[in-house]
Amino acid sequence: MRGHVKKRSTWQFVIDLGLHPLQGCPACRKRYWMEGEPLRRCPKCHGPLEDRLARRQEFHTGYASKREAEEELAKALASITYGTYTQPSKMLLGEFLKDEWLPAIESTIRPTTFLSYQSHVECHLVPALGRIPLQQVTGAQINAFYARLMGQGGDGGKRKVSPSTVRRIHATLHRAMKDALRWNRITRNPADAADPPRTGGEREMKVWSLKELKAFLAQERENRLYPLWLTLATTGMRRGEILGLRWTDVDLEARSISICQTRVLTGYQPLLSTPKTRRGKRLVALDPATMAALREHRRRQKEECLAAGSSWKDSGFVFTKEEGEPYHPERVSKLFIQASKKAGLPGIRLHDLRHYADCRIMPTVPRSAWLFPSVCRS
C-alpha cells in the first residue's frame, strides 16, 4: 500500500489502493466502485454497465501543514495494515440499512426478528435519519430522533410512540451500526452515544387466586375455548406456543405435548416460527383433567369438520374456529378479557394464566389435584 502528500489549495494526502473492481457505463462514462451488490443499470442514464478493474486512489484534504498531512497518512497506512481502515464514503444511512444491512442479515436471524427490523427501518429510521451520510451520524441526531418519536420535539407534546417501542427501535439501530463498524463502514458506533428513554420498569404480575381461577374455568366450561384456557393454566405454555400447537404435537397416550413451533405476531400479521431458545423446544406433561378436556375438544372439532364439509380448512392446529381456521392471537386475548369481565374477575393478561403451572404456587400439591381434586382421585 502506497501513499504520498501534496499541496493544492491545502495540504492533502493520497492513498493508492491498487486495482479495484468497478462498473463503468460506456454511454455516459460514469464509474461506480463495487462495494456491495453490483448495479444492474447505470443510475444516471440507465444504460448497461461493464465490469472491469481500475486503479483506485483516495484523497484526504484540508490539512494546514505538510507535517500534519504526513502524520495522518501514516495513521491511515497503519490502519490499512491492521485491517481497521475505513474508506471515506458518501453512502447514506438509509442506503446502508435498506440496500446492504437488511439483505446481509436476512438469512442469519429468525424471520420474525427480520420483519421487526425491517419494520423499524422502513417506518421510522429511514424516514427520519435516512438522508444523513452513514459516517456522519451522531448520538445527538439519534437522541433528537427519539424525542420526536415520543412527541417531545415540536408536535405539541403529544406522545406518538411508547418508550418501550423506542427502545426496540434503538436496539435495531444499535445492531445495524455495530455491523457497520464490524464491516469497516464506520469508525465508531454512534448509537453508543445515544440515550434511549427509560421504560416504566417491568409490569407487575397480576394473578388470580385459586378460587377466582376455578370460578373462571367453571363459567367457561361449555365454551369451545375452555380447553385452551385450561391448558394454559396447567402447562405454562405461552400464547404463541398454544396457538401454534398441532394435533401431531399432542400425544394423549403418552400424556404429553411437544412444543416445536409458535404462532406469533409481526405487526398484526400472524407468522409461524420456532421457539427462541433450545429450552423453548420442550416436552410438557399433561394432567388427567387437561387430557380429558383435549379429548373432548378433538371430538368436538371432528364434528365441526363433518358439519362444515368442503368449507372446512384443515390447518392441523389444535385450537381453531368452527370452520378450521386458526385464531388470530390478538383475538384470543380479547376473548379472554371478555370472559374475565363476564365472570366479574380482576383484569389480568392472558399470559398471566401460565403462572398457575409454576409448582412454586403450591409446591407440595400437583396442579391437577388443586384444580380438579375429583378428577385426580379417579
CSV table of C-alpha atoms in Angstrom, one decimal:
chain,number,residue,atom,x,y,z
A,1,MET,CA,0.0,0.0,0.0
A,2,ARG,CA,1.5,3.4,-1.0
A,3,GLY,CA,0.7,7.0,-0.4
A,4,HIS,CA,2.0,10.5,-0.7
A,5,VAL,CA,1.3,14.1,0.3
A,6,LYS,CA,1.0,17.1,-2.0
A,7,LYS,CA,-0.3,20.6,-1.8
A,8,ARG,CA,-3.0,22.3,-3.8
A,9,SER,CA,-5.2,24.8,-2.0
A,10,THR,CA,-4.4,22.9,1.2
A,11,TRP,CA,-2.2,20.0,2.1
A,12,GLN,CA,-3.6,16.6,1.3
A,13,PHE,CA,-2.5,13.0,1.2
A,14,VAL,CA,-3.4,10.4,-1.4
A,15,ILE,CA,-3.6,6.6,-0.7
A,16,ASP,CA,-3.1,4.3,-3.6
A,17,LEU,CA,-5.4,1.3,-3.0
A,18,GLY,CA,-4.3,-0.6,-6.1
A,19,LEU,CA,-6.6,-2.3,-8.6
A,20,HIS,CA,-10.3,-2.4,-7.5
A,21,PRO,CA,-13.4,-3.8,-9.4
A,22,LEU,CA,-15.7,-1.2,-10.8
A,23,GLN,CA,-18.7,-0.9,-13.1
A,24,GLY,CA,-18.4,1.5,-16.0
A,25,CYS,CA,-21.1,2.9,-18.2
A,26,PRO,CA,-19.9,3.2,-21.9
A,27,ALA,CA,-22.7,5.7,-22.6
A,28,CYS,CA,-22.2,8.4,-20.0
A,29,ARG,CA,-18.7,7.3,-18.9
A,30,LYS,CA,-19.7,7.2,-15.2
A,31,ARG,CA,-17.8,4.8,-13.0
A,32,TYR,CA,-19.1,3.1,-9.9
A,33,TRP,CA,-16.7,1.2,-7.5
A,34,MET,CA,-18.1,-2.1,-6.4
A,35,GLU,CA,-18.5,-2.0,-2.6
A,36,GLY,CA,-21.6,-4.2,-2.2
A,37,GLU,CA,-24.2,-5.7,-4.5
A,38,PRO,CA,-23.4,-5.0,-8.2
A,39,LEU,CA,-25.6,-2.5,-10.0
A,40,ARG,CA,-27.9,-3.7,-12.8
A,41,ARG,CA,-28.1,-0.4,-14.7
A,42,CYS,CA,-26.3,2.9,-14.7
A,43,PRO,CA,-28.1,5.1,-12.1
A,44,LYS,CA,-27.5,8.2,-14.3
A,45,CYS,CA,-28.6,7.1,-17.8
A,46,HIS,CA,-29.9,3.6,-17.1
A,47,GLY,CA,-27.6,2.1,-19.7
A,48,PRO,CA,-25.8,-1.2,-19.4
A,49,LEU,CA,-22.7,-1.5,-17.2
A,50,GLU,CA,-19.3,-3.1,-17.9
A,51,ASP,CA,-17.2,-4.8,-15.1
A,52,ARG,CA,-13.5,-4.1,-15.1
A,53,LEU,CA,-10.5,-3.4,-12.8
A,54,ALA,CA,-9.1,0.1,-12.3
A,55,ARG,CA,-6.6,1.9,-10.2
A,56,ARG,CA,-8.2,3.4,-7.1
A,57,GLN,CA,-7.0,6.4,-5.2
A,58,GLU,CA,-8.4,8.1,-2.1
A,59,PHE,CA,-7.8,11.8,-1.5
A,60,HIS,CA,-7.9,13.3,2.0
A,61,THR,CA,-7.8,17.1,2.0
A,62,GLY,CA,-7.9,20.0,4.4
A,63,TYR,CA,-4.6,19.8,6.3
A,64,ALA,CA,-2.9,23.1,7.3
A,65,SER,CA,0.7,21.8,7.0
A,66,LYS,CA,2.7,19.1,5.3
A,67,ARG,CA,3.6,17.6,8.7
A,68,GLU,CA,0.0,17.2,9.7
A,69,ALA,CA,-0.8,15.5,6.3
A,70,GLU,CA,2.2,13.1,6.7
A,71,GLU,CA,1.1,12.1,10.2
A,72,GLU,CA,-2.5,11.4,9.1
A,73,LEU,CA,-1.1,9.4,6.1
A,74,ALA,CA,1.0,7.3,8.4
A,75,LYS,CA,-2.1,6.6,10.6
A,76,ALA,CA,-4.1,5.6,7.6
A,77,LEU,CA,-1.5,3.3,6.2
A,78,ALA,CA,-1.1,1.6,9.6
A,79,SER,CA,-4.9,1.1,9.9
A,80,ILE,CA,-4.9,-0.5,6.5
A,81,THR,CA,-2.2,-2.9,7.6
A,82,TYR,CA,-4.1,-3.9,10.7
A,83,GLY,CA,-7.4,-4.2,8.8
A,84,THR,CA,-9.1,-1.3,10.7
A,85,TYR,CA,-9.2,1.3,7.9
A,86,THR,CA,-12.5,2.8,7.0
A,87,GLN,CA,-12.8,4.2,3.4
A,88,PRO,CA,-14.4,7.6,3.1
A,89,SER,CA,-17.9,7.0,1.7
A,90,LYS,CA,-20.9,9.2,0.7
A,91,MET,CA,-23.3,6.3,1.4
A,92,LEU,CA,-26.4,7.5,3.3
A,93,LEU,CA,-27.7,5.8,6.4
A,94,GLY,CA,-30.9,4.8,4.5
A,95,GLU,CA,-28.9,3.2,1.7
A,96,PHE,CA,-26.9,1.2,4.1
A,97,LEU,CA,-29.9,0.0,6.1
A,98,LYS,CA,-32.1,-1.0,3.2
A,99,ASP,CA,-29.6,-2.0,0.5
A,100,GLU,CA,-26.8,-3.5,2.5
A,101,TRP,CA,-27.6,-4.3,6.1
A,102,LEU,CA,-31.1,-5.9,5.8
A,103,PRO,CA,-30.2,-8.2,2.8
A,104,ALA,CA,-27.0,-9.3,4.6
A,105,ILE,CA,-28.7,-10.4,7.9
A,106,GLU,CA,-31.9,-11.8,6.5
A,107,SER,CA,-30.7,-15.4,6.3
A,108,THR,CA,-28.9,-15.2,9.7
A,109,ILE,CA,-31.8,-14.4,12.0
A,110,ARG,CA,-35.3,-15.6,12.8
A,111,PRO,CA,-38.0,-14.5,10.3
A,112,THR,CA,-39.9,-12.7,13.0
A,113,THR,CA,-36.8,-10.8,14.1
A,114,PHE,CA,-36.1,-9.8,10.5
A,115,LEU,CA,-39.6,-8.5,9.9
A,116,SER,CA,-39.3,-6.5,13.1
A,117,TYR,CA,-36.0,-5.0,12.0
A,118,GLN,CA,-37.5,-4.3,8.6
A,119,SER,CA,-40.5,-2.5,10.1
A,120,HIS,CA,-38.3,-0.3,12.3
A,121,VAL,CA,-36.1,0.6,9.3
A,122,GLU,CA,-38.8,1.4,6.8
A,123,CYS,CA,-41.3,3.0,9.2
A,124,HIS,CA,-39.0,5.0,11.5
A,125,LEU,CA,-35.3,5.0,10.8
A,126,VAL,CA,-35.2,5.7,7.0
A,127,PRO,CA,-37.8,8.5,7.0
A,128,ALA,CA,-36.2,10.3,9.9
A,129,LEU,CA,-32.4,9.6,9.5
A,130,GLY,CA,-32.1,8.1,6.1
A,131,ARG,CA,-30.6,11.2,4.4
A,132,ILE,CA,-27.7,11.5,6.8
A,133,PRO,CA,-24.4,10.2,5.5
A,134,LEU,CA,-23.6,6.9,7.3
A,135,GLN,CA,-20.2,8.2,8.5
A,136,GLN,CA,-21.7,11.4,9.9
A,137,VAL,CA,-24.5,10.1,12.1
A,138,THR,CA,-24.1,11.4,15.7
A,139,GLY,CA,-25.5,10.5,19.0
A,140,ALA,CA,-27.2,13.9,19.2
A,141,GLN,CA,-29.0,13.3,16.0
A,142,ILE,CA,-30.3,10.0,17.3
A,143,ASN,CA,-31.4,11.5,20.6
A,144,ALA,CA,-33.3,14.2,18.7
A,145,PHE,CA,-35.0,11.5,16.6
A,146,TYR,CA,-36.1,9.6,19.8
A,147,ALA,CA,-37.5,12.8,21.2
A,148,ARG,CA,-39.5,13.4,18.0
A,149,LEU,CA,-40.8,9.8,18.1
A,150,MET,CA,-42.3,10.4,21.6
A,151,GLY,CA,-43.8,13.7,20.6
A,152,GLN,CA,-41.3,15.9,22.5
A,153,GLY,CA,-39.8,17.6,19.5
A,154,GLY,CA,-42.3,20.1,18.3
A,155,ASP,CA,-45.6,18.4,17.8
A,156,GLY,CA,-47.4,19.9,20.9
A,157,GLY,CA,-46.1,17.3,23.4
A,158,LYS,CA,-48.4,14.5,22.1
A,159,ARG,CA,-46.8,11.2,22.6
A,160,LYS,CA,-46.6,9.2,19.4
A,161,VAL,CA,-44.5,6.2,20.3
A,162,SER,CA,-44.1,4.5,23.7
A,163,PRO,CA,-40.7,4.4,25.4
A,164,SER,CA,-40.6,0.6,25.1
A,165,THR,CA,-41.1,0.8,21.3
A,166,VAL,CA,-38.4,3.5,21.1
A,167,ARG,CA,-36.0,1.2,23.0
A,168,ARG,CA,-36.7,-1.6,20.4
A,169,ILE,CA,-36.0,0.8,17.6
A,170,HIS,CA,-32.8,1.8,19.4
A,171,ALA,CA,-31.8,-1.9,19.6
A,172,THR,CA,-32.3,-2.2,15.8
A,173,LEU,CA,-30.2,0.8,15.1
A,174,HIS,CA,-27.5,-0.2,17.5
A,175,ARG,CA,-27.3,-3.7,15.9
A,176,ALA,CA,-27.1,-2.1,12.4
A,177,MET,CA,-24.3,0.3,13.5
A,178,LYS,CA,-22.5,-2.5,15.3
A,179,ASP,CA,-22.4,-4.4,12.0
A,180,ALA,CA,-21.4,-1.3,10.1
A,181,LEU,CA,-18.4,-0.9,12.5
A,182,ARG,CA,-17.5,-4.6,12.1
A,183,TRP,CA,-17.6,-4.2,8.3
A,184,ASN,CA,-15.3,-1.1,8.5
A,185,ARG,CA,-18.0,1.2,7.2
A,186,ILE,CA,-17.7,3.5,10.2
A,187,THR,CA,-15.0,4.1,12.8
A,188,ARG,CA,-17.3,4.2,15.9
A,189,ASN,CA,-20.9,3.2,16.8
A,190,PRO,CA,-22.9,6.5,17.2
A,191,ALA,CA,-25.7,4.6,18.9
A,192,ASP,CA,-23.4,4.0,21.8
A,193,ALA,CA,-23.6,7.8,22.4
A,194,ALA,CA,-27.4,7.8,22.2
A,195,ASP,CA,-29.7,7.7,25.2
A,196,PRO,CA,-32.9,5.7,24.6
A,197,PRO,CA,-35.8,6.6,27.0
A,198,ARG,CA,-36.3,4.6,30.2
A,199,THR,CA,-39.4,2.4,30.4
A,200,GLY,CA,-41.6,2.3,33.4
A,201,GLY,CA,-40.0,-0.9,34.6
A,202,GLU,CA,-41.3,-4.4,34.5
A,203,ARG,CA,-45.1,-4.7,34.5
A,204,GLU,CA,-46.3,-6.0,37.9
A,205,MET,CA,-47.6,-9.6,37.5
A,206,LYS,CA,-51.3,-10.0,38.5
A,207,VAL,CA,-52.5,-13.4,39.4
A,208,TRP,CA,-56.0,-14.6,40.3
A,209,SER,CA,-56.5,-16.5,43.5
A,210,LEU,CA,-57.2,-20.2,43.2
A,211,LYS,CA,-60.8,-19.5,44.0
A,212,GLU,CA,-61.0,-17.0,41.1
A,213,LEU,CA,-59.3,-19.3,38.7
A,214,LYS,CA,-61.8,-22.1,39.5
A,215,ALA,CA,-64.7,-19.6,39.1
A,216,PHE,CA,-63.4,-18.6,35.7
A,217,LEU,CA,-63.0,-22.2,34.5
A,218,ALA,CA,-66.4,-23.1,35.8
A,219,GLN,CA,-68.0,-20.3,33.8
A,220,GLU,CA,-66.2,-21.3,30.6
A,221,ARG,CA,-66.9,-25.0,31.0
A,222,GLU,CA,-69.2,-25.0,28.0
A,223,ASN,CA,-67.2,-22.6,25.9
A,224,ARG,CA,-65.3,-24.1,23.0
A,225,LEU,CA,-62.2,-22.3,24.2
A,226,TYR,CA,-62.3,-23.9,27.6
A,227,PRO,CA,-59.6,-26.5,26.7
A,228,LEU,CA,-57.4,-23.6,25.7
A,229,TRP,CA,-57.8,-21.7,29.0
A,230,LEU,CA,-57.3,-24.9,30.9
A,231,THR,CA,-54.2,-26.0,29.0
A,232,LEU,CA,-52.6,-22.6,29.5
A,233,ALA,CA,-53.3,-22.8,33.3
A,234,THR,CA,-51.9,-26.3,33.7
A,235,THR,CA,-49.0,-26.5,31.3
A,236,GLY,CA,-47.4,-23.0,31.4
A,237,MET,CA,-47.5,-22.6,27.7
A,238,ARG,CA,-47.3,-19.2,26.1
A,239,ARG,CA,-50.0,-17.8,23.8
A,240,GLY,CA,-47.8,-18.3,20.7
A,241,GLU,CA,-47.0,-21.8,21.7
A,242,ILE,CA,-50.5,-22.9,22.3
A,243,LEU,CA,-51.8,-21.3,19.1
A,244,GLY,CA,-49.0,-23.0,17.1
A,245,LEU,CA,-49.9,-26.4,18.6
A,246,ARG,CA,-50.8,-29.1,16.1
A,247,TRP,CA,-52.6,-32.4,16.8
A,248,THR,CA,-49.4,-34.1,15.6
A,249,ASP,CA,-47.6,-32.5,18.6
A,250,VAL,CA,-50.2,-33.9,21.1
A,251,ASP,CA,-49.7,-37.5,22.4
A,252,LEU,CA,-52.6,-38.3,24.6
A,253,GLU,CA,-51.4,-41.9,25.1
A,254,ALA,CA,-48.1,-40.6,26.5
A,255,ARG,CA,-49.8,-37.7,28.2
A,256,SER,CA,-47.5,-35.1,26.7
A,257,ILE,CA,-47.3,-32.2,24.4
A,258,SER,CA,-44.3,-31.4,22.2
A,259,ILE,CA,-43.7,-27.7,21.8
A,260,CYS,CA,-42.0,-27.4,18.4
A,261,GLN,CA,-43.3,-24.1,16.9
A,262,THR,CA,-45.0,-20.9,17.8
A,263,ARG,CA,-47.6,-18.7,16.2
A,264,VAL,CA,-46.5,-15.1,16.8
A,265,LEU,CA,-47.3,-11.6,15.5
A,266,THR,CA,-45.1,-9.4,13.4
A,267,GLY,CA,-47.0,-6.1,13.4
A,268,TYR,CA,-50.5,-7.6,13.2
A,269,GLN,CA,-49.6,-10.5,10.9
A,270,PRO,CA,-49.5,-14.0,12.4
A,271,LEU,CA,-46.4,-15.9,11.5
A,272,LEU,CA,-45.2,-19.4,12.3
A,273,SER,CA,-41.8,-19.5,13.9
A,274,THR,CA,-39.6,-21.7,16.1
A,275,PRO,CA,-39.0,-21.1,19.8
A,276,LYS,CA,-36.3,-18.5,20.5
A,277,THR,CA,-34.1,-20.8,22.5
A,278,ARG,CA,-33.2,-24.5,22.8
A,279,ARG,CA,-35.1,-24.7,26.1
A,280,GLY,CA,-38.1,-23.4,24.3
A,281,LYS,CA,-38.4,-26.7,22.4
A,282,ARG,CA,-39.6,-29.0,25.2
A,283,LEU,CA,-41.9,-31.8,26.2
A,284,VAL,CA,-44.8,-30.8,28.5
A,285,ALA,CA,-46.6,-33.3,30.7
A,286,LEU,CA,-50.4,-33.4,30.8
A,287,ASP,CA,-52.5,-34.0,33.9
A,288,PRO,CA,-55.7,-36.1,33.7
A,289,ALA,CA,-58.1,-33.1,33.6
A,290,THR,CA,-56.3,-31.4,30.7
A,291,MET,CA,-56.1,-34.7,28.8
A,292,ALA,CA,-59.9,-35.2,29.2
A,293,ALA,CA,-60.6,-31.7,28.0
A,294,LEU,CA,-58.3,-32.2,25.0
A,295,ARG,CA,-60.0,-35.5,24.1
A,296,GLU,CA,-63.4,-33.8,24.3
A,297,HIS,CA,-62.1,-30.9,22.2
A,298,ARG,CA,-60.8,-33.2,19.5
A,299,ARG,CA,-64.2,-35.0,19.3
A,300,ARG,CA,-66.0,-31.7,19.0
A,301,GLN,CA,-63.6,-30.5,16.3
A,302,LYS,CA,-64.2,-33.6,14.3
A,303,GLU,CA,-68.0,-33.0,14.5
A,304,GLU,CA,-67.4,-29.4,13.3
A,305,CYS,CA,-65.3,-30.7,10.4
A,306,LEU,CA,-68.1,-33.0,9.3
A,307,ALA,CA,-70.7,-30.2,9.6
A,308,ALA,CA,-68.5,-27.8,7.6
A,309,GLY,CA,-68.0,-30.2,4.8
A,310,SER,CA,-65.9,-28.8,1.9
A,311,SER,CA,-65.7,-25.4,3.6
A,312,TRP,CA,-63.6,-26.9,6.4
A,313,LYS,CA,-60.0,-25.6,6.4
A,314,ASP,CA,-57.7,-28.4,7.5
A,315,SER,CA,-55.0,-26.3,9.2
A,316,GLY,CA,-53.9,-29.1,11.6
A,317,PHE,CA,-54.0,-26.8,14.6
A,318,VAL,CA,-55.5,-27.9,17.9
A,319,PHE,CA,-57.3,-24.6,18.6
A,320,THR,CA,-59.3,-23.3,15.6
A,321,LYS,CA,-62.5,-21.6,14.8
A,322,GLU,CA,-65.6,-23.6,13.9
A,323,GLU,CA,-64.5,-23.7,10.2
A,324,GLY,CA,-61.0,-24.9,11.0
A,325,GLU,CA,-59.2,-21.6,10.5
A,326,PRO,CA,-56.7,-20.8,13.3
A,327,TYR,CA,-57.4,-18.0,15.7
A,328,HIS,CA,-55.6,-14.7,15.4
A,329,PRO,CA,-53.5,-14.3,18.6
A,330,GLU,CA,-55.0,-10.9,19.4
A,331,ARG,CA,-58.5,-12.3,19.0
A,332,VAL,CA,-57.8,-14.9,21.6
A,333,SER,CA,-56.5,-12.3,24.1
A,334,LYS,CA,-59.6,-10.2,23.5
A,335,LEU,CA,-61.9,-13.2,24.1
A,336,PHE,CA,-60.1,-13.9,27.3
A,337,ILE,CA,-60.6,-10.3,28.5
A,338,GLN,CA,-64.3,-10.5,27.6
A,339,ALA,CA,-64.7,-13.8,29.5
A,340,SER,CA,-62.9,-12.4,32.6
A,341,LYS,CA,-65.2,-9.4,32.7
A,342,LYS,CA,-68.2,-11.6,32.3
A,343,ALA,CA,-67.1,-13.6,35.3
A,344,GLY,CA,-66.6,-10.4,37.3
A,345,LEU,CA,-63.0,-11.1,37.9
A,346,PRO,CA,-60.0,-8.7,38.3
A,347,GLY,CA,-58.4,-8.0,34.9
A,348,ILE,CA,-55.2,-10.0,34.2
A,349,ARG,CA,-53.4,-10.7,30.9
A,350,LEU,CA,-53.8,-14.0,29.1
A,351,HIS,CA,-50.1,-14.5,29.6
A,352,ASP,CA,-50.6,-14.5,33.4
A,353,LEU,CA,-52.6,-17.7,33.2
A,354,ARG,CA,-49.4,-19.7,32.6
A,355,HIS,CA,-48.1,-18.7,36.1
A,356,TYR,CA,-50.5,-21.2,37.6
A,357,ALA,CA,-48.4,-24.0,36.1
A,358,ASP,CA,-45.5,-23.0,38.3
A,359,CYS,CA,-45.2,-25.5,41.0
A,360,ARG,CA,-43.9,-22.8,43.4
A,361,ILE,CA,-47.6,-21.7,43.9
A,362,MET,CA,-48.3,-24.9,45.7
A,363,PRO,CA,-45.0,-26.8,45.8
A,364,THR,CA,-46.3,-29.9,47.5
A,365,VAL,CA,-49.5,-30.4,45.6
A,366,PRO,CA,-49.8,-31.5,41.9
A,367,ARG,CA,-51.7,-28.9,39.9
A,368,SER,CA,-54.3,-31.4,38.8
A,369,ALA,CA,-55.1,-32.0,42.5
A,370,TRP,CA,-55.7,-28.4,43.4
A,371,LEU,CA,-57.7,-27.6,40.3
A,372,PHE,CA,-59.7,-30.8,39.9
A,373,PRO,CA,-59.4,-33.0,43.0
A,374,SER,CA,-62.2,-35.3,41.9
A,375,VAL,CA,-60.5,-36.0,38.5
A,376,CYS,CA,-57.2,-36.5,40.2
A,377,ARG,CA,-58.7,-39.1,42.7
A,378,SER,CA,-60.3,-41.0,39.8
